[in-house]
Short mmCIF file of C-alpha atoms in Angstrom, two decimals:
data_model
loop_
_atom_site.label_atom_id
_atom_site.label_comp_id
_atom_site.label_asym_id
_atom_site.label_seq_id
_atom_site.Cartn_x
_atom_site.Cartn_y
_atom_site.Cartn_z
CA UNK A 1 0.00 0.00 0.00
CA UNK A 2 2.65 2.56 0.91
CA UNK A 3 4.85 1.42 -1.98
CA UNK A 4 1.99 2.21 -4.35
CA UNK A 5 0.86 5.49 -2.81
CA UNK A 6 4.13 7.09 -1.72
CA UNK A 7 6.25 5.42 -4.38
CA UNK A 8 4.07 7.14 -6.96
CA UNK A 9 4.55 10.49 -5.26
CA UNK A 10 8.31 9.97 -5.18
CA UNK A 11 8.34 8.95 -8.84
CA UNK A 12 6.39 12.10 -9.70
CA UNK A 13 9.33 14.17 -8.42
CA UNK A 14 11.43 13.11 -11.42
CA UNK A 15 10.85 16.37 -13.31
CA UNK A 16 11.34 18.52 -10.22
CA UNK A 17 14.67 16.83 -9.53
CA UNK A 18 15.75 17.30 -13.14
CA UNK A 19 14.96 21.04 -12.90
CA UNK A 20 16.61 21.38 -9.50
CA UNK A 21 13.36 22.35 -7.74
CA UNK A 22 14.45 21.94 -4.12
CA UNK A 23 11.16 23.24 -2.71
CA UNK A 24 9.13 20.52 -4.46
CA UNK A 25 11.42 17.80 -3.10
CA UNK A 26 11.33 19.32 0.37
CA UNK A 27 7.51 19.46 0.22
CA UNK A 28 7.41 15.70 -0.39
CA UNK A 29 9.57 14.88 2.64
CA UNK A 30 6.67 12.99 4.20
CA UNK A 31 6.30 10.79 1.12
CA UNK A 32 9.89 9.65 1.55
CA UNK A 33 9.48 9.07 5.28
CA UNK A 34 6.18 7.21 4.93
CA UNK A 35 7.55 5.11 2.09
CA UNK A 36 10.57 4.14 4.18
CA UNK A 37 8.45 3.22 7.19
CA UNK A 38 5.63 1.44 5.35
CA UNK A 39 7.21 -0.35 2.40
CA UNK A 40 9.52 -2.46 4.54
CA UNK A 41 7.36 -3.97 7.28
CA UNK A 42 8.61 -7.55 7.19
CA UNK A 43 11.28 -8.53 9.67
CA UNK A 44 13.62 -10.71 7.60
CA UNK A 45 17.27 -9.66 7.11
CA UNK A 46 16.92 -8.84 3.40
CA UNK A 47 14.06 -6.42 4.07
CA UNK A 48 15.94 -4.79 6.95
CA UNK A 49 18.98 -4.32 4.71
CA UNK A 50 16.84 -2.83 1.94
CA UNK A 51 15.21 -0.45 4.41
CA UNK A 52 18.61 0.64 5.74
CA UNK A 53 19.77 1.31 2.17
CA UNK A 54 16.74 3.45 1.34
CA UNK A 55 16.96 5.39 4.60
CA UNK A 56 20.63 6.12 3.89
CA UNK A 57 19.77 7.14 0.33
CA UNK A 58 17.04 9.48 1.62
CA UNK A 59 19.56 11.05 4.00
CA UNK A 60 21.64 11.89 0.92
CA UNK A 61 18.57 13.39 -0.79
CA UNK A 62 17.78 15.49 2.28
CA UNK A 63 21.36 16.73 2.60
CA UNK A 64 21.40 17.68 -1.11
CA UNK A 65 18.19 19.67 -0.64
CA UNK A 66 19.61 21.39 2.45
CA UNK A 67 22.83 22.24 0.58
CA UNK A 68 20.88 23.30 -2.56
CA UNK A 69 23.23 21.20 -4.70
CA UNK A 70 21.41 20.20 -7.90
CA UNK A 71 24.03 17.72 -9.08
CA UNK A 72 24.10 15.97 -5.75
CA UNK A 73 20.29 15.94 -5.66
CA UNK A 74 20.08 14.22 -9.07
CA UNK A 75 22.60 11.59 -8.03
CA UNK A 76 20.99 11.03 -4.63
CA UNK A 77 17.49 10.79 -6.13
CA UNK A 78 18.69 8.27 -8.72
CA UNK A 79 20.34 6.23 -5.96
CA UNK A 80 17.17 6.38 -3.86
CA UNK A 81 14.80 5.18 -6.58
CA UNK A 82 17.24 2.41 -7.45
CA UNK A 83 17.60 1.29 -3.83
CA UNK A 84 13.84 1.51 -3.25
CA UNK A 85 13.03 -0.17 -6.59
CA UNK A 86 10.63 2.59 -7.65
CA UNK A 87 9.61 2.71 -11.31
CA UNK A 88 9.93 6.37 -12.29
CA UNK A 89 8.61 5.74 -15.81
CA UNK A 90 5.44 3.70 -15.27
CA UNK A 91 3.29 2.95 -18.27
CA UNK A 92 0.01 4.89 -18.18
CA UNK A 93 -3.12 3.00 -17.17
CA UNK A 94 -6.30 3.00 -19.16
CA UNK A 95 -9.76 1.64 -18.52
CA UNK A 96 -9.22 -1.35 -20.80
CA UNK A 97 -6.26 -2.74 -18.86
CA UNK A 98 -8.45 -4.03 -16.06
CA UNK A 99 -10.24 -2.92 -12.95
CA UNK A 100 -8.06 -0.45 -11.11
CA UNK A 101 -10.11 -0.27 -7.93
CA UNK A 102 -13.49 -1.46 -6.83
CA UNK A 103 -14.57 0.81 -3.95
CA UNK A 104 -13.69 4.01 -2.18
CA UNK A 105 -11.60 2.17 0.42
CA UNK A 106 -9.07 0.80 -2.03
CA UNK A 107 -5.63 2.38 -1.73
CA UNK A 108 -5.57 3.20 -5.45
CA UNK A 109 -8.62 5.50 -5.37
CA UNK A 110 -6.89 8.90 -5.28
CA UNK A 111 -3.69 7.89 -7.04
CA UNK A 112 -2.68 7.56 -10.66
CA UNK A 113 -2.57 3.78 -10.15
CA UNK A 114 -6.33 3.42 -10.16
CA UNK A 115 -8.68 3.72 -13.09
CA UNK A 116 -12.26 2.59 -13.26
CA UNK A 117 -14.53 1.98 -16.19
CA UNK A 118 -17.78 3.95 -16.13
CA UNK A 119 -20.54 3.65 -18.68
#
């Protein structure tokens, strides 16, 4: 659930990072923090190692934003999405590719991951 919701928000920062928009990245601080805390809830060693890698990568993103270093931000963001396995170029969904969500309580309702066919 958090991988889908907050991962999408992090992926949407791709253009802001390319332009060096530090304010946009700083505004999405909570998306990074909630992704890190919610996407890695299992307790096995591989998951703990992956979580440690993404937390360290986010620390680099945060320090690049604080230093206002665009080059460092691009490198840190690329390292973060690689460590977190976030697809920053997802293919667009359409109504013919299947049911995106079925009720208002589905996590995909207010994201770009959910589409629904209406007659």
